[in-house]
CSV table of N, CA, C and O in Angstrom, one decimal:
chain,number,residue,atom,x,y,z
A,1,MET,N,-12.0,0.8,-10.6
A,1,MET,CA,-11.4,-0.5,-11.9
A,1,MET,C,-10.7,-1.5,-10.3
A,1,MET,O,-10.3,-0.7,-9.7
A,2,LEU,N,-10.9,-3.0,-10.9
A,2,LEU,CA,-10.8,-3.7,-9.9
A,2,LEU,C,-9.7,-4.8,-10.8
A,2,LEU,O,-9.6,-5.0,-11.8
A,3,ASP,N,-8.6,-4.9,-10.1
A,3,ASP,CA,-7.6,-5.9,-10.6
A,3,ASP,C,-7.4,-7.1,-10.1
A,3,ASP,O,-6.5,-6.6,-8.7
A,4,ILE,N,-7.7,-8.3,-10.1
A,4,ILE,CA,-7.4,-8.9,-8.9
A,4,ILE,C,-5.8,-10.3,-9.6
A,4,ILE,O,-6.2,-10.8,-11.0
A,5,LYS,N,-5.4,-10.1,-8.8
A,5,LYS,CA,-3.8,-11.2,-9.5
A,5,LYS,C,-4.3,-12.4,-8.3
A,5,LYS,O,-4.6,-12.8,-7.5
A,6,LYS,N,-3.0,-12.8,-8.7
A,6,LYS,CA,-3.4,-14.5,-7.3
A,6,LYS,C,-2.9,-14.2,-5.4
A,6,LYS,O,-3.8,-14.3,-5.3
A,7,LYS,N,-2.3,-13.3,-5.4
A,7,LYS,CA,-2.2,-12.5,-4.0
A,7,LYS,C,-2.4,-11.5,-3.9
A,7,LYS,O,-2.4,-10.7,-2.7
A,8,THR,N,-2.9,-10.4,-4.7
A,8,THR,CA,-2.9,-9.2,-4.7
A,8,THR,C,-4.4,-8.7,-5.4
A,8,THR,O,-5.3,-9.4,-6.1
A,9,VAL,N,-5.2,-7.7,-4.5
A,9,VAL,CA,-6.6,-6.8,-5.6
A,9,VAL,C,-6.0,-5.6,-5.2
A,9,VAL,O,-5.4,-5.0,-4.3
A,10,ILE,N,-6.3,-4.9,-6.0
A,10,ILE,CA,-6.3,-3.5,-6.3
A,10,ILE,C,-7.5,-2.7,-6.8
A,10,ILE,O,-8.0,-3.2,-7.8
A,11,LEU,N,-7.8,-2.2,-5.7
A,11,LEU,CA,-9.3,-1.3,-6.1
A,11,LEU,C,-8.8,0.4,-6.5
A,11,LEU,O,-7.9,1.3,-5.4
A,12,GLU,N,-9.6,1.0,-7.0
A,12,GLU,CA,-9.3,2.1,-7.8
A,12,GLU,C,-9.9,2.7,-7.7
A,12,GLU,O,-11.3,2.4,-8.3
A,13,MET,N,-10.6,3.9,-6.7
A,13,MET,CA,-11.6,4.5,-6.6
A,13,MET,C,-11.6,5.9,-5.8
A,13,MET,O,-10.9,6.1,-5.0
A,14,ASP,N,-13.3,6.4,-5.6
A,14,ASP,CA,-13.0,7.6,-5.3
A,14,ASP,C,-12.7,8.0,-4.1
A,14,ASP,O,-13.1,6.8,-3.4
A,15,ARG,N,-12.6,9.4,-3.3
A,15,ARG,CA,-13.2,8.9,-1.9
A,15,ARG,C,-14.0,8.4,-1.1
A,15,ARG,O,-14.2,7.9,-0.3
A,16,ASN,N,-15.4,9.2,-2.2
A,16,ASN,CA,-16.8,8.6,-1.5
A,16,ASN,C,-16.9,7.2,-1.6
A,16,ASN,O,-17.3,6.6,-0.4
A,17,ASP,N,-16.0,6.4,-2.6
A,17,ASP,CA,-16.6,5.5,-2.6
A,17,ASP,C,-15.5,4.4,-1.9
A,17,ASP,O,-16.2,3.4,-1.0
A,18,LEU,N,-14.2,4.7,-1.1
A,18,LEU,CA,-13.6,4.6,-0.2
A,18,LEU,C,-14.3,4.7,1.4
A,18,LEU,O,-13.8,3.4,1.8
A,19,TRP,N,-15.1,5.4,1.7
A,19,TRP,CA,-15.8,5.7,2.6
A,19,TRP,C,-16.8,4.8,2.7
A,19,TRP,O,-17.0,4.4,3.6
A,20,GLN,N,-17.9,4.7,1.6
A,20,GLN,CA,-18.9,3.8,1.7
A,20,GLN,C,-18.1,2.3,2.1
A,20,GLN,O,-19.0,1.4,2.6
A,21,LEU,N,-17.2,2.3,1.3
A,21,LEU,CA,-16.2,0.7,1.8
A,21,LEU,C,-16.3,0.2,3.4
A,21,LEU,O,-16.3,-0.2,4.0
A,22,ALA,N,-15.0,1.2,3.9
A,22,ALA,CA,-14.9,1.7,5.5
A,22,ALA,C,-16.0,0.8,5.8
A,22,ALA,O,-15.9,0.3,7.2
A,23,THR,N,-17.2,1.8,5.8
A,23,THR,CA,-18.6,1.9,6.4
A,23,THR,C,-19.0,1.0,6.7
A,23,THR,O,-19.5,0.2,7.5
A,24,ALA,N,-19.6,-0.3,5.3
A,24,ALA,CA,-19.5,-1.5,5.0
A,24,ALA,C,-19.1,-2.4,6.0
A,24,ALA,O,-19.8,-3.1,6.8
A,25,LEU,N,-17.3,-2.5,6.0
A,25,LEU,CA,-16.6,-3.0,6.8
A,25,LEU,C,-17.1,-2.9,8.5
A,25,LEU,O,-17.5,-3.7,9.1
A,26,LYS,N,-16.9,-1.4,8.6
A,26,LYS,CA,-17.0,-1.5,10.0
A,26,LYS,C,-18.6,-1.7,10.4
A,26,LYS,O,-18.7,-2.4,11.5
A,27,ASP,N,-19.9,-1.4,10.3
A,27,ASP,CA,-20.9,-1.8,10.0
A,27,ASP,C,-21.0,-3.5,10.5
A,27,ASP,O,-21.9,-4.3,10.9
A,28,GLY,N,-20.3,-4.2,9.5
A,28,GLY,CA,-20.4,-5.7,9.3
A,28,GLY,C,-19.4,-6.2,10.2
A,28,GLY,O,-20.0,-6.9,11.2
A,29,ILE,N,-18.7,-5.2,11.4
A,29,ILE,CA,-18.5,-5.8,12.6
A,29,ILE,C,-19.1,-5.9,13.5
A,29,ILE,O,-19.3,-6.5,14.3
A,30,ILE,N,-19.7,-4.0,13.7
A,30,ILE,CA,-20.7,-4.3,14.5
A,30,ILE,C,-22.0,-5.3,14.3
A,30,ILE,O,-22.4,-5.7,15.4
A,31,HIS,N,-22.2,-5.5,12.9
A,31,HIS,CA,-23.4,-6.5,12.7
A,31,HIS,C,-22.5,-8.0,13.3
A,31,HIS,O,-23.7,-8.9,14.4
A,32,GLU,N,-21.6,-8.4,12.9
A,32,GLU,CA,-21.4,-9.8,13.7
A,32,GLU,C,-21.0,-9.6,15.0
A,32,GLU,O,-21.6,-10.9,15.9
A,33,THR,N,-20.7,-8.8,15.4
A,33,THR,CA,-20.7,-8.7,17.0
A,33,THR,C,-21.9,-8.6,17.7
A,33,THR,O,-22.0,-9.1,18.9
A,34,ARG,N,-22.9,-7.8,17.0
A,34,ARG,CA,-24.0,-8.4,18.0
A,34,ARG,C,-24.5,-9.3,18.0
A,34,ARG,O,-25.3,-10.2,18.7
A,35,LEU,N,-24.6,-10.5,16.9
A,35,LEU,CA,-25.1,-11.6,16.4
A,35,LEU,C,-24.4,-12.4,17.3
A,35,LEU,O,-25.1,-14.2,18.1
A,36,LYS,N,-23.0,-12.8,17.2
A,36,LYS,CA,-21.9,-13.6,17.6
A,36,LYS,C,-20.8,-13.0,19.0
A,36,LYS,O,-21.6,-14.1,19.8
A,37,TRP,N,-19.9,-12.3,18.9
A,37,TRP,CA,-19.2,-11.9,19.8
A,37,TRP,C,-19.5,-11.8,20.3
A,37,TRP,O,-18.8,-12.0,22.2
A,38,VAL,N,-20.4,-11.0,21.3
A,38,VAL,CA,-21.0,-10.9,22.9
A,38,VAL,C,-21.2,-12.1,23.1
A,38,VAL,O,-21.4,-11.9,24.1
A,39,ARG,N,-22.1,-12.9,23.1
A,39,ARG,CA,-22.2,-14.4,23.4
A,39,ARG,C,-21.0,-15.0,24.0
A,39,ARG,O,-21.5,-15.9,25.0
A,40,TYR,N,-19.6,-15.2,22.6
A,40,TYR,CA,-18.8,-16.2,22.9
A,40,TYR,C,-18.3,-15.6,23.6
A,40,TYR,O,-17.6,-16.2,24.3
A,41,PHE,N,-18.1,-14.3,24.0
A,41,PHE,CA,-16.8,-13.5,24.8
A,41,PHE,C,-17.3,-14.2,26.8
A,41,PHE,O,-18.0,-13.9,26.9
A,42,GLN,N,-16.1,-14.9,27.1
A,42,GLN,CA,-16.3,-15.4,28.4
A,42,GLN,C,-15.5,-14.4,29.2
A,42,GLN,O,-15.6,-14.4,30.8
A,43,GLY,N,-15.1,-13.4,28.8
A,43,GLY,CA,-14.1,-12.2,29.8
A,43,GLY,C,-15.2,-11.4,30.3
A,43,GLY,O,-16.3,-11.5,30.8
A,44,ASN,N,-14.5,-10.3,31.0
A,44,ASN,CA,-15.3,-9.2,31.7
A,44,ASN,C,-14.7,-7.6,31.6
A,44,ASN,O,-15.7,-7.2,31.5
A,45,GLY,N,-13.6,-7.8,30.8
A,45,GLY,CA,-13.3,-6.5,30.9
A,45,GLY,C,-13.3,-5.8,29.3
A,45,GLY,O,-13.2,-6.6,28.4
A,46,GLU,N,-14.3,-4.5,29.6
A,46,GLU,CA,-14.1,-3.8,28.4
A,46,GLU,C,-12.7,-3.7,27.1
A,46,GLU,O,-12.9,-4.2,26.3
A,47,ARG,N,-11.4,-3.8,27.4
A,47,ARG,CA,-10.7,-3.9,26.6
A,47,ARG,C,-10.5,-5.2,26.4
A,47,ARG,O,-9.8,-5.1,25.4
A,48,ASP,N,-10.6,-6.1,27.3
A,48,ASP,CA,-10.6,-7.5,26.8
A,48,ASP,C,-10.9,-7.4,26.1
A,48,ASP,O,-11.0,-8.4,24.8
A,49,PHE,N,-12.7,-7.5,26.1
A,49,PHE,CA,-13.4,-7.5,25.0
A,49,PHE,C,-13.3,-7.1,23.9
A,49,PHE,O,-13.1,-7.5,22.1
A,50,ILE,N,-12.1,-5.6,23.2
A,50,ILE,CA,-12.0,-5.1,22.4
A,50,ILE,C,-11.4,-6.0,21.7
A,50,ILE,O,-10.7,-6.3,20.3
A,51,HIS,N,-10.0,-6.3,22.4
A,51,HIS,CA,-9.3,-7.3,22.0
A,51,HIS,C,-9.3,-8.3,21.4
A,51,HIS,O,-9.0,-8.7,20.6
A,52,TYR,N,-10.5,-9.0,22.1
A,52,TYR,CA,-10.8,-10.3,21.5
A,52,TYR,C,-12.2,-9.9,20.2
A,52,TYR,O,-11.8,-10.6,19.1
A,53,VAL,N,-12.5,-9.2,20.4
A,53,VAL,CA,-13.6,-8.8,18.7
A,53,VAL,C,-12.9,-8.3,17.6
A,53,VAL,O,-12.3,-8.5,16.5
A,54,ARG,N,-11.2,-7.5,17.8
A,54,ARG,CA,-10.2,-7.1,16.9
A,54,ARG,C,-9.4,-8.6,16.5
A,54,ARG,O,-9.1,-8.7,15.5
A,55,SER,N,-9.6,-9.4,17.2
A,55,SER,CA,-8.5,-10.8,17.3
A,55,SER,C,-9.3,-11.6,16.5
A,55,SER,O,-8.9,-12.3,15.3
A,56,ASN,N,-10.8,-11.4,16.1
A,56,ASN,CA,-11.4,-12.2,15.2
A,56,ASN,C,-11.5,-11.3,13.9
A,56,ASN,O,-12.0,-12.0,12.9
A,57,HIS,N,-11.2,-9.9,14.0
A,57,HIS,CA,-11.1,-9.4,12.4
A,57,HIS,C,-9.9,-8.6,12.7
A,57,HIS,O,-10.2,-7.5,12.1
A,58,HIS,N,-9.5,-9.1,12.9
A,58,HIS,CA,-7.5,-8.9,13.3
A,58,HIS,C,-7.6,-7.8,11.4
A,58,HIS,O,-7.0,-6.5,11.1
A,59,LEU,N,-7.9,-9.0,10.6
A,59,LEU,CA,-7.4,-8.0,9.2
A,59,LEU,C,-8.1,-6.9,8.4
A,59,LEU,O,-8.0,-6.0,7.8
A,60,ILE,N,-9.6,-6.6,8.8
A,60,ILE,CA,-10.7,-5.8,8.6
A,60,ILE,C,-10.5,-4.9,9.6
A,60,ILE,O,-10.8,-3.9,9.1
A,61,PHE,N,-10.1,-4.7,10.4
A,61,PHE,CA,-9.7,-3.8,11.2
A,61,PHE,C,-8.1,-3.4,11.1
A,61,PHE,O,-8.4,-1.9,10.7
A,62,SER,N,-7.0,-4.0,10.6
A,62,SER,CA,-6.2,-3.5,9.2
A,62,SER,C,-6.7,-2.3,8.2
A,62,SER,O,-6.1,-1.6,8.2
A,63,TYR,N,-7.8,-2.8,7.8
A,63,TYR,CA,-8.2,-2.9,6.4
A,63,TYR,C,-9.1,-1.2,6.7
A,63,TYR,O,-8.4,-0.3,6.4
A,64,ILE,N,-10.0,-1.1,7.3
A,64,ILE,CA,-10.5,0.2,8.2
A,64,ILE,C,-9.6,0.9,9.0
A,64,ILE,O,-10.1,2.2,8.4
A,65,GLU,N,-8.5,0.6,9.2
A,65,GLU,CA,-7.8,1.8,9.8
A,65,GLU,C,-6.8,2.2,8.9
A,65,GLU,O,-7.1,3.5,8.8
A,66,GLU,N,-6.9,1.6,7.9
A,66,GLU,CA,-5.8,2.3,7.0
A,66,GLU,C,-6.7,3.2,6.6
A,66,GLU,O,-6.6,4.2,5.5
A,67,MET,N,-8.1,3.3,5.9
A,67,MET,CA,-9.2,4.0,4.8
A,67,MET,C,-9.2,4.9,5.4
A,67,MET,O,-8.9,5.9,5.2
A,68,TYR,N,-9.9,4.5,6.9
A,68,TYR,CA,-9.8,5.8,7.6
A,68,TYR,C,-8.6,7.0,8.0
A,68,TYR,O,-8.9,8.4,7.9
A,69,ALA,N,-7.2,6.3,8.3
A,69,ALA,CA,-6.4,7.3,8.2
A,69,ALA,C,-5.8,7.8,6.9
A,69,ALA,O,-6.2,9.7,6.7
A,70,PHE,N,-6.4,7.5,5.5
A,70,PHE,CA,-6.3,7.8,4.5
A,70,PHE,C,-7.2,9.3,4.4
A,70,PHE,O,-7.3,10.4,4.0
A,71,LEU,N,-8.6,8.8,4.9
A,71,LEU,CA,-9.5,9.7,5.1
A,71,LEU,C,-9.8,10.9,6.2
A,71,LEU,O,-10.7,11.5,6.0
A,72,GLU,N,-8.1,10.9,7.1
A,72,GLU,CA,-8.5,11.4,7.7
A,72,GLU,C,-9.3,11.4,8.8
A,72,GLU,O,-10.4,12.8,9.1
A,73,ARG,N,-10.2,10.7,9.1
A,73,ARG,CA,-11.2,10.5,9.8
A,73,ARG,C,-10.5,9.1,11.0
A,73,ARG,O,-11.2,8.4,11.5
A,74,ASP,N,-9.6,9.4,11.8
A,74,ASP,CA,-9.1,8.1,12.4
A,74,ASP,C,-10.1,8.1,13.9
A,74,ASP,O,-10.0,7.4,14.6
A,75,ASP,N,-11.2,9.2,14.2
A,75,ASP,CA,-12.1,9.1,15.2
A,75,ASP,C,-12.5,8.4,14.9
A,75,ASP,O,-13.6,7.6,16.1
A,76,ILE,N,-13.2,7.8,13.7
A,76,ILE,CA,-13.8,6.3,13.3
A,76,ILE,C,-13.9,5.1,14.1
A,76,ILE,O,-14.8,4.7,14.8
A,77,MET,N,-12.3,5.0,14.7
A,77,MET,CA,-12.4,3.9,15.3
A,77,MET,C,-12.6,3.7,16.6
A,77,MET,O,-13.0,3.0,17.2
A,78,GLU,N,-12.0,5.0,17.1
A,78,GLU,CA,-12.5,5.4,18.7
A,78,GLU,C,-14.1,5.0,19.1
A,78,GLU,O,-14.3,4.3,19.7
A,79,GLY,N,-14.8,5.7,17.6
A,79,GLY,CA,-16.4,5.8,17.8
A,79,GLY,C,-17.0,3.9,17.3
A,79,GLY,O,-17.2,3.1,18.5
A,80,LEU,N,-16.0,3.5,17.1
A,80,LEU,CA,-16.2,1.4,16.7
A,80,LEU,C,-16.1,0.8,17.5
A,80,LEU,O,-17.2,0.6,18.2
A,81,GLU,N,-14.9,1.1,18.6
A,81,GLU,CA,-14.7,0.7,20.2
A,81,GLU,C,-16.0,0.8,21.1
A,81,GLU,O,-16.1,0.2,21.7
A,82,ARG,N,-16.3,2.2,21.0
A,82,ARG,CA,-17.4,2.7,22.1
A,82,ARG,C,-18.3,2.0,21.8
A,82,ARG,O,-19.4,1.2,22.6
A,83,ASP,N,-19.0,1.9,20.1
A,83,ASP,CA,-20.1,1.2,19.7
A,83,ASP,C,-20.0,-0.5,20.5
A,83,ASP,O,-21.0,-0.7,20.9
A,84,LEU,N,-18.7,-1.0,20.2
A,84,LEU,CA,-19.0,-2.5,20.6
A,84,LEU,C,-18.9,-2.5,22.6
A,84,LEU,O,-19.5,-3.5,22.5
A,85,ILE,N,-18.1,-1.6,22.7
A,85,ILE,CA,-18.6,-1.6,24.4
A,85,ILE,C,-19.9,-1.4,24.7
A,85,ILE,O,-20.3,-2.2,25.8
A,86,VAL,N,-20.7,-0.1,23.8
A,86,VAL,CA,-22.1,-0.5,24.5
A,86,VAL,C,-23.0,-1.6,24.5
A,86,VAL,O,-24.0,-2.4,24.7
A,87,LEU,N,-22.6,-2.4,22.9
A,87,LEU,CA,-23.5,-4.2,22.3
A,87,LEU,C,-22.6,-4.9,23.6
A,87,LEU,O,-23.7,-5.4,24.6
A,88,LEU,N,-21.6,-4.8,24.9
A,88,LEU,CA,-21.0,-5.3,25.2
A,88,LEU,C,-21.8,-5.0,26.5
A,88,LEU,O,-22.6,-6.3,27.2
A,89,HIS,N,-21.9,-3.9,27.5
A,89,HIS,CA,-23.0,-3.8,28.1
A,89,HIS,C,-24.5,-4.4,28.0
A,89,HIS,O,-25.5,-4.6,29.3
A,90,ASN,N,-24.7,-4.0,26.8
A,90,ASN,CA,-26.6,-4.0,26.4
A,90,ASN,C,-26.6,-6.1,26.8
A,90,ASN,O,-27.7,-6.3,27.5
A,91,ASP,N,-25.8,-6.2,25.7
A,91,ASP,CA,-25.6,-8.2,26.6
A,91,ASP,C,-25.9,-8.3,27.4
A,91,ASP,O,-26.8,-9.2,28.2
A,92,ARG,N,-24.6,-8.0,28.2
A,92,ARG,CA,-24.4,-8.2,29.6
A,92,ARG,C,-25.7,-8.0,30.8
A,92,ARG,O,-26.4,-8.7,31.5
A,93,GLY,N,-26.5,-6.4,30.2
A,93,GLY,CA,-27.3,-6.0,31.0
A,93,GLY,C,-28.7,-7.1,30.9
A,93,GLY,O,-29.4,-6.7,31.4
A,94,SER,N,-28.6,-7.6,29.6
A,94,SER,CA,-29.9,-8.4,29.4
A,94,SER,C,-30.1,-9.5,29.9
A,94,SER,O,-30.7,-9.9,29.7
A,95,GLY,N,-29.0,-9.9,31.0
A,95,GLY,CA,-29.1,-11.4,30.9
A,95,GLY,C,-29.0,-12.2,30.1
A,95,GLY,O,-28.7,-13.7,30.6
A,96,ASN,N,-28.3,-12.3,28.6
A,96,ASN,CA,-27.8,-13.0,27.6
A,96,ASN,C,-26.3,-13.6,28.0
A,96,ASN,O,-25.5,-13.4,28.7
């Protein structure tokens, strides 16, 4: 069920659907980072890069953190950060 009000969206779904939604949002962050954020980032540090990506996706990060916490899979957020760091290193290593 989907209920949309003026400033609220309520979704009722089973755990598998929530998992799929959280994963789609996570994959979207990775995809957009690969296409855009690694090229725009002007800093050098990994932590600064994670902060930069998080600031550009603040609400999405909040949503998926809550979703994965509900699903008891907090480890996936750590994996997301590792994936983002790999993207940064691959971009810097390729000379882009």
